[in-house]
Each structure stands twice: as C-alpha cells, then as structure tokens.
Coordinates of C-alpha atoms and ligand atoms in Angstrom, one line a residue:
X116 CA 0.0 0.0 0.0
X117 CA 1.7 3.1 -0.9
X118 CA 1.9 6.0 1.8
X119 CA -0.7 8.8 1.2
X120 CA 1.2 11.7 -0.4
X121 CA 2.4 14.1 2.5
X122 CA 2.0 18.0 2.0
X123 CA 5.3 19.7 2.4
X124 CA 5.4 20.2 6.5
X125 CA 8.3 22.5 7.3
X126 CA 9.2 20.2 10.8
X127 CA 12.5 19.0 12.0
X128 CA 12.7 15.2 10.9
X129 CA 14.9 14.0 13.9
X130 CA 15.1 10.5 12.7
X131 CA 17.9 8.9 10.4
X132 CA 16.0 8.4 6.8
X133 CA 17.5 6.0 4.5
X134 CA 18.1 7.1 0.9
X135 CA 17.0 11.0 2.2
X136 CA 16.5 13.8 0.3
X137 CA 15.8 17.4 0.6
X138 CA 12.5 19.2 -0.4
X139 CA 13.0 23.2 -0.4
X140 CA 10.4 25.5 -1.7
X141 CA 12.6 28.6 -2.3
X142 CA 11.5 32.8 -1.8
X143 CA 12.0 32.8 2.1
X144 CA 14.0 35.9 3.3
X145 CA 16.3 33.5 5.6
X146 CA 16.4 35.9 8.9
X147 CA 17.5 35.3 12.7
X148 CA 20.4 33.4 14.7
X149 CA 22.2 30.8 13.8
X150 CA 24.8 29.3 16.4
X151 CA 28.2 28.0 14.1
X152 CA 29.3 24.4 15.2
X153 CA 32.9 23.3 15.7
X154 CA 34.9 22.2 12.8
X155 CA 34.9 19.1 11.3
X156 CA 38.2 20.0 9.9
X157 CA 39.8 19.8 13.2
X158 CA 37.9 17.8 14.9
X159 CA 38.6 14.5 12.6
X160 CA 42.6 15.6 12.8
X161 CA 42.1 16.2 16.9
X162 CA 40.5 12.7 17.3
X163 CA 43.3 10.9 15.3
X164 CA 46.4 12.8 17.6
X165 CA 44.7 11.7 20.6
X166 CA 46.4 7.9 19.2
X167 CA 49.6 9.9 20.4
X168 CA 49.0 9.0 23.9
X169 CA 47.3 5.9 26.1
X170 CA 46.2 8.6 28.3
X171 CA 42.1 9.9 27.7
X172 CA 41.7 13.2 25.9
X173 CA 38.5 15.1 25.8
X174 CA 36.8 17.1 23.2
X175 CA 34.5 19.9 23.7
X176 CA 32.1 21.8 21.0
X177 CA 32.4 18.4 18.4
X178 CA 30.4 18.8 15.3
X179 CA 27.8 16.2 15.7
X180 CA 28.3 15.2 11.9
X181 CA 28.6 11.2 10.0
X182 CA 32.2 12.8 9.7
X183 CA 32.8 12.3 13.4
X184 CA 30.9 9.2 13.9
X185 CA 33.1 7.7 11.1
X186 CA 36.3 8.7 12.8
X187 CA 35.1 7.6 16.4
X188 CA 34.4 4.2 14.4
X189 CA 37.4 4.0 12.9
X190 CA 39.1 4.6 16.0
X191 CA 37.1 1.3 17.8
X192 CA 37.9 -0.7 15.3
X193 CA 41.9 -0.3 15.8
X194 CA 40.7 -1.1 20.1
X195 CA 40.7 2.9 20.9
X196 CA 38.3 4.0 23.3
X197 CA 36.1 6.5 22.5
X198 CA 32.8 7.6 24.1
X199 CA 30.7 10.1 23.3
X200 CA 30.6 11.8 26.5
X201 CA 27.5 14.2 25.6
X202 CA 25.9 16.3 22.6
X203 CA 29.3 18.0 21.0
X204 CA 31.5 16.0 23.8
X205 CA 34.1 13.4 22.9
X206 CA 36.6 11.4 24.7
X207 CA 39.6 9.2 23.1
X208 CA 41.6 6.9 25.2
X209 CA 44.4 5.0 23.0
X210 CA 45.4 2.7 26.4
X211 CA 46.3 -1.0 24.2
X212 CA 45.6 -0.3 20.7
X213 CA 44.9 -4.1 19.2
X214 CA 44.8 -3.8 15.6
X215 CA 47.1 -1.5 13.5
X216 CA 45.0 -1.4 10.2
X217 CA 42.9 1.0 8.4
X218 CA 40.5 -0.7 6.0
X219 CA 39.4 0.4 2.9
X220 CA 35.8 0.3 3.8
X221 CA 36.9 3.1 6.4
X222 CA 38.9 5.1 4.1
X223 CA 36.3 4.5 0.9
X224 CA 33.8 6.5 3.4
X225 CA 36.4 9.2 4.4
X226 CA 39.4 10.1 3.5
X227 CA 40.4 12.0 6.2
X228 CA 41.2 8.6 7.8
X229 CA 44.0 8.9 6.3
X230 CA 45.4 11.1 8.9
X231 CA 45.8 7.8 11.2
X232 CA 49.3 7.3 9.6
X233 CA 51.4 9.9 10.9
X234 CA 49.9 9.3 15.0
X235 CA 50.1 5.3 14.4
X236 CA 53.4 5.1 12.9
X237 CA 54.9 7.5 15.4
X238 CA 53.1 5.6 18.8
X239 CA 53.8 2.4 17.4
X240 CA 56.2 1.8 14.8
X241 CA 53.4 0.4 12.1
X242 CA 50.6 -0.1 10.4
X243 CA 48.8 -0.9 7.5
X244 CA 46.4 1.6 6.2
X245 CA 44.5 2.0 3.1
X246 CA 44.6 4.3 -0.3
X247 CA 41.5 6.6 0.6
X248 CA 41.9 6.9 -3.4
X249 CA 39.7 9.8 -5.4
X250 CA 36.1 11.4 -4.9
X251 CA 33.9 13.5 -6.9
X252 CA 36.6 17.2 -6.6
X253 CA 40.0 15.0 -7.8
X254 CA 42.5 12.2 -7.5
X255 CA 43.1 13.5 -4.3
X256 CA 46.6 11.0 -4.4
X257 CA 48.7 11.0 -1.2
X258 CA 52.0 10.8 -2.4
X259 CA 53.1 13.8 -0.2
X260 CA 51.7 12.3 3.0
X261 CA 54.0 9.1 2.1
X262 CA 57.3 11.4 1.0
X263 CA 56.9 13.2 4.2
X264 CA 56.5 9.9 6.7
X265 CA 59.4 8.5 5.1
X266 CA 61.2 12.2 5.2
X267 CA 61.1 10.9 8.8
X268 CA 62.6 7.5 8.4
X269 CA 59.8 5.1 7.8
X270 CA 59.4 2.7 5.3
X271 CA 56.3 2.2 3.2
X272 CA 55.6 -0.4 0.6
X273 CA 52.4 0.1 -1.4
X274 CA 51.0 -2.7 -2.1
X275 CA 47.2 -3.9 -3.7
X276 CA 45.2 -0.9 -2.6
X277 CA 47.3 -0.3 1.0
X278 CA 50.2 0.6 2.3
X279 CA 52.8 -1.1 4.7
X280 CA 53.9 1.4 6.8
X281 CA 57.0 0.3 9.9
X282 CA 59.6 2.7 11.8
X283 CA 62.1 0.8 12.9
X284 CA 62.9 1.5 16.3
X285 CA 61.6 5.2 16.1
X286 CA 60.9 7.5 13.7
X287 CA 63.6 10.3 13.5
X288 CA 63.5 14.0 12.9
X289 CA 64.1 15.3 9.5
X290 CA 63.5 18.0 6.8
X291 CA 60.2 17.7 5.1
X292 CA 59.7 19.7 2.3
X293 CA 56.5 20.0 0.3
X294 CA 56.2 20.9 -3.3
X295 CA 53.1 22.6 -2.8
X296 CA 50.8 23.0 -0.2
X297 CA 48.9 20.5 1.5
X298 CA 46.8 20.2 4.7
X299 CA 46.6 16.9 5.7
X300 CA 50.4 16.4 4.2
X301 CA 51.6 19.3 7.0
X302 CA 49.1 17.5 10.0
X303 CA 50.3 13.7 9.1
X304 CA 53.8 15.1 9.1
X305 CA 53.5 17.3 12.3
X306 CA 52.2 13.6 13.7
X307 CA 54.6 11.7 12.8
X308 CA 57.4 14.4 13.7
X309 CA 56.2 14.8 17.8
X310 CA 57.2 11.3 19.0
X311 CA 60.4 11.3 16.8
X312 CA 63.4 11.7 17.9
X313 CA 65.2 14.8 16.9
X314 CA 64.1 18.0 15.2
X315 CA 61.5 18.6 12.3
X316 CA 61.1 21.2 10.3
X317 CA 58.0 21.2 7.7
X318 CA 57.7 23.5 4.6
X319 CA 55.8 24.8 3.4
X320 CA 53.5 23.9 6.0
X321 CA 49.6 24.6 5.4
X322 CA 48.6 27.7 7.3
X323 CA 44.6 26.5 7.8
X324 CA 43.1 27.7 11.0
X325 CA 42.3 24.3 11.6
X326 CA 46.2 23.4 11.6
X327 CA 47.1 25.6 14.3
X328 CA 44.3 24.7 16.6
X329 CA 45.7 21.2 16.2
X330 CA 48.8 22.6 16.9
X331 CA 47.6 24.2 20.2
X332 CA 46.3 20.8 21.3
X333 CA 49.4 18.9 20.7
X334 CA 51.0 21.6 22.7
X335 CA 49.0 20.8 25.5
X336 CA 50.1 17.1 25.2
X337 CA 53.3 18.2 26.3
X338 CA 54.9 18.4 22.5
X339 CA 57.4 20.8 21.1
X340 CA 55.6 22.3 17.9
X341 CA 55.8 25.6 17.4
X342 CA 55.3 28.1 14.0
X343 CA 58.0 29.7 13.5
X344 CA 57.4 31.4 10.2
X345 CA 53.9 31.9 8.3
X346 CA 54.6 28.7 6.6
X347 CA 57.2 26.7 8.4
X348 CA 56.4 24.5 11.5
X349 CA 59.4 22.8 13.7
X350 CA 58.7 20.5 15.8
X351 CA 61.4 18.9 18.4
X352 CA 60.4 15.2 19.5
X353 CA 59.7 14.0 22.9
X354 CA 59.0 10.5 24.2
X355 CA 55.8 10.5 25.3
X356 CA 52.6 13.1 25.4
X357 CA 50.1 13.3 28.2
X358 CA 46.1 13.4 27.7
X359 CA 44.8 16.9 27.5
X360 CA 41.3 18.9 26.9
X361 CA 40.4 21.0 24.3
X362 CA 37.7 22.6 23.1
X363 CA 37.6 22.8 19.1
X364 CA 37.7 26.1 16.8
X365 CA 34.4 27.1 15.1
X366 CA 33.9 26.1 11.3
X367 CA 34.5 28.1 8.9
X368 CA 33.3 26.7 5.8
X369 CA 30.1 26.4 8.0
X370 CA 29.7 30.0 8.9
X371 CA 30.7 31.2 5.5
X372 CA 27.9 28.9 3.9
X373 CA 24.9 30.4 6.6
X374 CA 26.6 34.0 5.2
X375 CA 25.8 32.9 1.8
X376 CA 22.4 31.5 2.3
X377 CA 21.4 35.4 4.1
X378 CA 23.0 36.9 0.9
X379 CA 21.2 34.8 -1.3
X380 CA 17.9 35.1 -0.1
X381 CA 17.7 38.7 0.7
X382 CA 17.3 38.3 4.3
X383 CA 19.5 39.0 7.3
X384 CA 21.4 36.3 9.9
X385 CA 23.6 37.1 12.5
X386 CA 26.2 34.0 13.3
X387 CA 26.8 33.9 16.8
X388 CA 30.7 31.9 17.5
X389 CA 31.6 32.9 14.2
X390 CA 35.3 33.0 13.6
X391 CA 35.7 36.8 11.5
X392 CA 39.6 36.5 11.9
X393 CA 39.5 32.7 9.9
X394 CA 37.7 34.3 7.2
X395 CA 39.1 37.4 6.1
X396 CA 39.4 36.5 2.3
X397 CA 36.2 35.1 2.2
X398 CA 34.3 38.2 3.9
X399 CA 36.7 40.5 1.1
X400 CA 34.8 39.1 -1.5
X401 CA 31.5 39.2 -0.1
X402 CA 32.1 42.9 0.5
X403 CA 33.3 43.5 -3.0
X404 CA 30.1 41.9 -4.4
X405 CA 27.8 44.3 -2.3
X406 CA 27.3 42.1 0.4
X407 CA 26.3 44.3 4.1
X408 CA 28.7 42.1 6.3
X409 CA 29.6 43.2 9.7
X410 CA 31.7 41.8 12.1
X411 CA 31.6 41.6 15.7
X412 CA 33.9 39.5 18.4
X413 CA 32.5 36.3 17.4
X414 CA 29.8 37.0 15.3
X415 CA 29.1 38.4 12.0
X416 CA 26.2 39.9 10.5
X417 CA 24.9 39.8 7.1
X418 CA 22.0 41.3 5.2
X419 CA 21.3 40.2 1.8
X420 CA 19.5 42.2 -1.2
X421 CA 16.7 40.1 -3.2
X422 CA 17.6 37.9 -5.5
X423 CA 18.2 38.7 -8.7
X424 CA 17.6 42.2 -8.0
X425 CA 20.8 43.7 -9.3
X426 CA 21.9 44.9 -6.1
X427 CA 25.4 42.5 -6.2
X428 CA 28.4 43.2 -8.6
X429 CA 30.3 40.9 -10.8
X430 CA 33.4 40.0 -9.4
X431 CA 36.7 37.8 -10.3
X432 CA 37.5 35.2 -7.7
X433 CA 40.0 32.5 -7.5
X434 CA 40.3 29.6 -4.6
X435 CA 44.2 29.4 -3.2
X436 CA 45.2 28.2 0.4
X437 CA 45.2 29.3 3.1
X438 CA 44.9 33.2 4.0
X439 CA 43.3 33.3 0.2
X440 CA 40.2 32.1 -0.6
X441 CA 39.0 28.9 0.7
X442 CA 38.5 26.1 -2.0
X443 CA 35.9 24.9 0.0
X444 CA 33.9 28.0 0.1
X445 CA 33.8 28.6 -3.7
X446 CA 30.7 26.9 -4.3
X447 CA 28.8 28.9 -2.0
X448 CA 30.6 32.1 -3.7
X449 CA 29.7 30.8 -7.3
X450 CA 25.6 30.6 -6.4
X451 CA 25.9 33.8 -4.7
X452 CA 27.6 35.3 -8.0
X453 CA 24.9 33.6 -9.8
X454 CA 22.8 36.8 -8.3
X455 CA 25.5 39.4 -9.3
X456 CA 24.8 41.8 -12.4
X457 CA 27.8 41.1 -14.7
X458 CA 30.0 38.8 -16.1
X459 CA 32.0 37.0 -13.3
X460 CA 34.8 34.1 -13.5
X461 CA 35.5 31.8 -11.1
X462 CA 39.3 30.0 -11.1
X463 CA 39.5 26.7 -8.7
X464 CA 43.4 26.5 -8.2
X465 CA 43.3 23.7 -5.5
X466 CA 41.5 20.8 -6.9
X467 CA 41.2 19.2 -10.3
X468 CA 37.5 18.6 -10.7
X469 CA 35.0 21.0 -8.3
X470 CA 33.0 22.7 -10.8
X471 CA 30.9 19.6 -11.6
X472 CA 28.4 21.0 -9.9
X473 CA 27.6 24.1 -12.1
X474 CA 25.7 21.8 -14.4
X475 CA 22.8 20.8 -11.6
X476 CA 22.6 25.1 -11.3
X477 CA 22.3 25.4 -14.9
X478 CA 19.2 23.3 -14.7
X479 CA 18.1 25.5 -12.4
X480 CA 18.9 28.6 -14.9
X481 CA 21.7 29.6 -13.9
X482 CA 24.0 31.4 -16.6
X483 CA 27.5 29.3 -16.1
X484 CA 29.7 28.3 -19.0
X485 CA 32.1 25.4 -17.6
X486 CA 35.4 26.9 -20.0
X487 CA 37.4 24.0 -18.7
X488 CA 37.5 21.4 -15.4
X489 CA 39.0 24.8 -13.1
X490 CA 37.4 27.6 -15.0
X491 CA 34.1 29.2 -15.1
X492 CA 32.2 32.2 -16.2
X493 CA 28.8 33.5 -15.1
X494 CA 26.5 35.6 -15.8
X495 CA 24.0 37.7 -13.9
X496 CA 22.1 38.3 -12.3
X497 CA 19.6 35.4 -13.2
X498 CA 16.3 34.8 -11.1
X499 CA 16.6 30.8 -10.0
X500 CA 13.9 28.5 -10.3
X501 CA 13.7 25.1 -8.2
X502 CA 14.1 21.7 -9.9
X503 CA 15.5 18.1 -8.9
X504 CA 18.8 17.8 -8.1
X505 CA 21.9 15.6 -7.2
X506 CA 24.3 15.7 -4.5
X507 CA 27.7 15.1 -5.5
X508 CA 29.9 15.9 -2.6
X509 CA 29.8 17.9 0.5
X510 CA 30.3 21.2 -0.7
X511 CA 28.3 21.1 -3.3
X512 CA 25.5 19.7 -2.2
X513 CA 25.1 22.4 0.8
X514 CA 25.8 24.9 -1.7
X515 CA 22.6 23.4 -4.3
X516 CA 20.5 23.9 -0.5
X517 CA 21.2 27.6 -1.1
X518 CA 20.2 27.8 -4.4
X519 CA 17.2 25.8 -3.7
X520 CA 16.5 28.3 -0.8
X521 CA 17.0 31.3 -3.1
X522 CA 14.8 29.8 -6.4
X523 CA 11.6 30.5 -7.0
X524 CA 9.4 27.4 -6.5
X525 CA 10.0 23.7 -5.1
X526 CA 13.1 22.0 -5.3
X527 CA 14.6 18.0 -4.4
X528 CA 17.9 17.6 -3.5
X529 CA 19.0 13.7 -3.6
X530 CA 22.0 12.5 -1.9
X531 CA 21.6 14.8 1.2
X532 CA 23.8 12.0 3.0
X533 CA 26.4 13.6 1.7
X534 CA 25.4 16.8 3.4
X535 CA 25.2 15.2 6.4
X536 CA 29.2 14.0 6.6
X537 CA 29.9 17.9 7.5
X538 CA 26.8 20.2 8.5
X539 CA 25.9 19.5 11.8
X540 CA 22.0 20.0 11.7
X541 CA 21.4 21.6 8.6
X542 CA 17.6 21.5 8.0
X543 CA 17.0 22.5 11.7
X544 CA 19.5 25.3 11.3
X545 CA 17.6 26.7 8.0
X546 CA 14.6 25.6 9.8
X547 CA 15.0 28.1 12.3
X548 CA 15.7 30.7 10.2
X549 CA 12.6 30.6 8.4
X550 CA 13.3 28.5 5.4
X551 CA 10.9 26.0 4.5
X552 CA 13.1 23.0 4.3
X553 CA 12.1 19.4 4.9
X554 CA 13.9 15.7 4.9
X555 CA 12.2 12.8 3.9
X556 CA 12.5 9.1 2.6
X557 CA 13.3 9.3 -1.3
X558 CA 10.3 7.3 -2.2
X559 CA 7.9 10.2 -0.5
X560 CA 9.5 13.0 -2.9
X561 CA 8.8 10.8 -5.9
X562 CA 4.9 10.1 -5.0
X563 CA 5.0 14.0 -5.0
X564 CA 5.9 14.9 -7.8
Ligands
EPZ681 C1 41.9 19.3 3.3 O1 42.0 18.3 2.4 C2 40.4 19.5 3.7 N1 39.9 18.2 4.3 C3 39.6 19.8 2.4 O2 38.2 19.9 2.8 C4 40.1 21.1 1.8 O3 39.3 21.3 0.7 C5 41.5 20.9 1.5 O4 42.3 20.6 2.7 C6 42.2 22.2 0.9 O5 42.0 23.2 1.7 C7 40.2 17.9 5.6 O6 40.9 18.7 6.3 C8 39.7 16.6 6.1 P1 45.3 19.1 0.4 P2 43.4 17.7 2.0 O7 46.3 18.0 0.7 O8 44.4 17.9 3.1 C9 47.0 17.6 -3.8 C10 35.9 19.3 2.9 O9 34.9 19.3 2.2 N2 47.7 16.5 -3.1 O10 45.5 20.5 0.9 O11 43.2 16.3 1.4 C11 45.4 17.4 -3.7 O12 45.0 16.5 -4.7 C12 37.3 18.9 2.4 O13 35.9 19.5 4.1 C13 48.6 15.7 -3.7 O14 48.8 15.8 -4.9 O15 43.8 18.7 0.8 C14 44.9 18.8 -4.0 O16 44.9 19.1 -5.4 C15 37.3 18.8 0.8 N3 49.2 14.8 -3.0 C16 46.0 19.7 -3.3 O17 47.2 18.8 -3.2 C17 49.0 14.6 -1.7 O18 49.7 13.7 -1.1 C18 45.7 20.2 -2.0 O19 45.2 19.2 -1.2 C19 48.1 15.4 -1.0 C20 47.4 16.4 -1.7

C-alpha cells in the first residue's frame, strides 16, 4: 500500500532516513540566529592525535556530523576507546591499541582517515592503512603524505590498494619539504614528527586555522611544535605526550555557507561563535560583491539584497590556500555570483574537478559556462527557479540547498547524505531561520511529484 502523499510540512525530521533527500520551496528571506558548530576540519585531525597517547583526551564543542561518527568508528575498530561523552562531547583513550589497520571500507567512506598514519606510525612503529583513493573534486593521491612519513625515516611499501607502513625503532627527525601545499600532508607530518626523535622542520606547511588549533592541542600534550614562520612548523620530539582537553575552533566553511544562504535570499542572519579572523578572504569578497557584512567578536552579520535584483556586482574570484580564498567555500561564492549583475569568472586552483556542480545550477537557470575542469564564467544576475537535483559531494551539495533556498518554486535535493558528513544540523539550522526545508524518505519525494 503506498503512503498517502504528505504536503510539504516545514518540521525537524529527527530521525535517520535511509536514501533521504531534501524538499526546499525557495523565496523565504532567511532571517534570525544561527549558532556555528565546531569544525569538522579539526575535529577528525584532533580525534586521530589523541592515538599519540594511552592517556584519555577530551573534546569539547564536536560537530555532531557522519564525519565524526566515522572517525570515532574508525578509531574502535583499531581497540581505541572512545565515548561520546555528551551532545558536542568526545573522549579518546588509546590505552592497548589491538589492531594497526585501516581498511578500505573506512577510508572509501572518508578520506580524512587517512590522517591515522602519521599518529600510528609515530606511537607504534606500524601499520597498515588504506589508499582513501579519489572522490567527486579529484585524485586526491597522497604521495606527499607518504614522501613526508618516510622524510622521517619510515618505510612504506604500497602494495594492492594499502600501504605497509614500519619505523624501525623510532621514527627520527628530518627536513620535510612539500612541493606545494597540503593540509593533511603538514598534519600527518606534524604527527609523525612529535614522537620522533630529533628536530623537524615542515615546509611549506599549510597555514589553515584548523592546523594551528591542532597545533595548540598537541601543545597541551606536552609536545614541542611551534610556527616559527607563516609557513614553516618545527617540531622537536619527545617521548611520550600526556592526555589533555580542548575545546575545538568554530567552522568556517560552515559559517561562511549560513553567510551565503542570508545573501542569497535577501534576508539578514547574525552568526553567533563565528570565527571573523579565519575568514578574512572570504568576507573581502563578499564585501566586494555588495554584500552588508559586519563583524563583531565572534559574530558576523549579514544582510542580503533580493535575489536577482541587481543589487550584487560581478566579481573575479580565484580559490588558493590558506589566507586566500578557501576552495571549500567557492561553491557557496559561485551561487551567490549567480545573483550578481555582470559577467564573473571563477578559477578553482586547489582541486582538479569541483565545478561539476555548475551543471545541476544550470538546470536551475543559472547562466555558467564550464570553460574548462577549473574555470568558469557566469552571468548575472539570473532569477533561479527550483528543480531536482543531485548531490555530489559535501560542498556542493550544501551549496545546491542555497540555491534551492534562493529559487523560485520547489526543489529535491538527492544525496543529502552527503550533506550530512559535514553540516551539523542543517535543515534544523535553516529551519529556524525561516526557510521552509524538509527531509524525507526518497520514495515520498517521488509520490509527489
Ligand atoms: C583538506 O583536504 C580538507 N579536508 C579539504 O576539505 C580542503 O578542501 C583541502 O584541505 C584544501 O583546503 C580535511 O581537512 C579533512 P590538500 P586535503 O592536501 O588535506 C593535492 C571538505 O569538504 N595533493 O591540501 O586532502 C590534492 O589533490 C574537504 O571538508 C597531492 O597531490 O587537501 C589537492 O589538489 C574537501 N598529493 C592539493 O594537493 C598529496 O599527497 C591540496 O590538497 C596530497 C594532496
């Protein structure tokens, strides 16, 4: 018997829903509060240093994100304890560790697993962890991870899918040096380089905020890590580290994406635990496009102009690392430009294949021509109308919600799972702010339309 059609009810859905997707009707002025969660960007690198030491760590202001619950899995299965001491409150305790292996089924669902190397090898002296391989923005290879671990004296063999990764004795201090930048490259090293013995000195290390809070945390494990220029990090080993608190940075990419979704539909948020300072390139170009952003101590407020109504100018934008532009806020910036009168072009510099996207706007009429796999060009300002859509990846897929938000009309977003690996309560969030958002079981949407 198939389940009466259900009218659009703009309620939190607090269960899990298999095969989910999101049903927007778009034209809601998004205005009120939103409180930014802690980033998932530290938090999965945090998680895997606390392998550093048998003694317990605890984590405070935790995304509660699939992200997290991954890692904390991932963590079990190696004999880690971790309990989830409370909403937004972790605690890792790496006491016997039994197994030393990452599996591919872990790394196929995040590659951020990846991270394990660097605390594993340095503790204790091996392990066998899987290529987290490509996803839908690039290759993403980890060759540099590998140069750097064995920058430190460790050997890897790469064999069928994994690598066989063994410090004899201990790993040792050395000079690792980058070719470009990476941000997991400069964590794993950083990792690996604590326990080791001598001196390290990484270059050109990433300067994310998200690296220096680890930074701070290892500190307070009793390690010798310190920045000693904007992109080098030395780090002088020590034998062991101690357990320590620490309560996580706020996230970015998070509070950047609630500034788009204001902007985009006209309305006006304020983001309370925002992090201005971690944002400055990002906040440039929302200023140059006509965006009213103010910022406070820990909170920024933004007050959009109507879609489509002319009111944003064209602008120029490339992604780069760390201060620049963040590669995982250019999604967000390419809908918003989407409402900007003008011709704008958008150059991705960090990964090979994140513009995929721009297709699943163009159904929704969007003006973007796709010039090559890191270059595009809009057009606007162009009045968006809902439609179904697909989910790639993470970014994208929070950045289709704003567009959804912004249309005219009723959209479905499938693949919201993927939304829900680094947005802590998403649809409550929007929920709240007046947008008429709903989750439900993919074989509801399709009775309605
Ligand atoms: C981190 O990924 C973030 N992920 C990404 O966020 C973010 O987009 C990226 O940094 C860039 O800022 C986490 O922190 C978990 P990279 P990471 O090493 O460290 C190439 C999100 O949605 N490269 O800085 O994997 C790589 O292919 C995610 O939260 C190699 O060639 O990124 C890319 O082109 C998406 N070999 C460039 O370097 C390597 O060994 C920068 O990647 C490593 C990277």
């Amino acid at each position: 018997m198939t389940q009466p059609v259900r009218p659009f009810h703009w309620e939190f859905t607090p269960e899990p829903i298999e095969r989910e997707v999101f049903r927007i009707e778009g034209g809601v002025p998004l205005r009120g509060t939103v409180a930014v969660s802690g980033a998932k960007n530290a938090a999965l690198k945090l998680m895997a240093a606390a392998t550093l030491t048998g003694e317990r760590c605890r984590f405070d202001n935790v995304p509660e994100i699939e992200d997290v619950r991954v890692m904390a899995g991932t963590l079990r299965d190696l004999g880690v304890v971790v309990d989830h001491a409370g909403p937004n409150r972790y605690e890792v305790a790496s006491g016997d560790v039994e197994w030393l292996f990452v599996p591919l089924e872990a790394a196929a669902r995040m590659r951020a697993s990846f991270i394990l190397l660097g605390p594993l090898l340095a503790r204790f002296g091996r392990v066998i962890i899987s290529n987290p391989g490509g996803d839908r923005i690039g290759r993403r290879p980890v060759n540099l991870h590998v140069d750097a671990m064995r920058a430190l004296g460790a050997e890897i063999e790469y064999r069928n899918g994994y690598y066989f990764a063994r410090a004899p004795g201990r790993l040792r201090g050395g000079d690792v040096v980058f070719p470009a930048v990476t941000v997991m490259g400069t964590e794993n090293a950083m990792l690996g380089a604590v326990l080791a013995d001598g001196h390290t000195t990484i270059r050109p290390a990433a300067r994310e905020p998200e690296v220096d809070d680890l930074i701070d945390f290892l500190r307070k494990m009793g390690a010798q890590v310190e920045r000693t220029a904007p992109d080098i990090i030395e780090v002088e080993g020590v034998r062991r580290l101690r357990g320590a608190d620490h309560r996580l940075i706020p996230d970015r990419i998070e509070a950047g994406t609630f500034a788009v979704a204001a902007a985009v539909t006209g309305g006006g948020v304020r983001l309370e635990g925002a992090p201005c300072e971690n944002l400055g390139a990002f906040l440039e170009v929302l200023t140059a496009i006509g965006v009213d952003v103010a910022c406070g101590r820990d909170t920024i407020e933004v007050r959009g102009a109507p879609p489509a109504s002319g009111a944003y100018r064209a602008c120029d934008v490339a992604t780069a690392p760390y201060p620049g532009l963040a590669t995982d806020l250019q999604a967000p910036t390419v809908v918003l430009l989407t409402q900007a009168a003008g011709e704008s072009r958008v150059h991705e510099t960090i990964f090979e294949d994140r513009l995929e996207y721009t297709s699943e706007l163009a159904r929704m009429g969007a003006r973007i021509e796709l010039l090559d796999s890191t270059h595009c060009r809009i057009h606007g300002p162009t009045p968006l109308r809902g439609a179904e859509l697909e989910v790639g990846d993470l970014r994208a897929g929070a950045s289709l919600i704003l567009a959804a938000l912004a249309a005219d009309g009723r959209s479905t977003i499938r693949g919201a799972h993927h939304v829900h690996r680094g947005y802590e309560n998403i649809e409550r969030k929007f929920l709240e702010l007046g947008a008429r958002i709903e989750r439900v079981a993919e074989e509801v949407a399709a009775q309605a339309t």
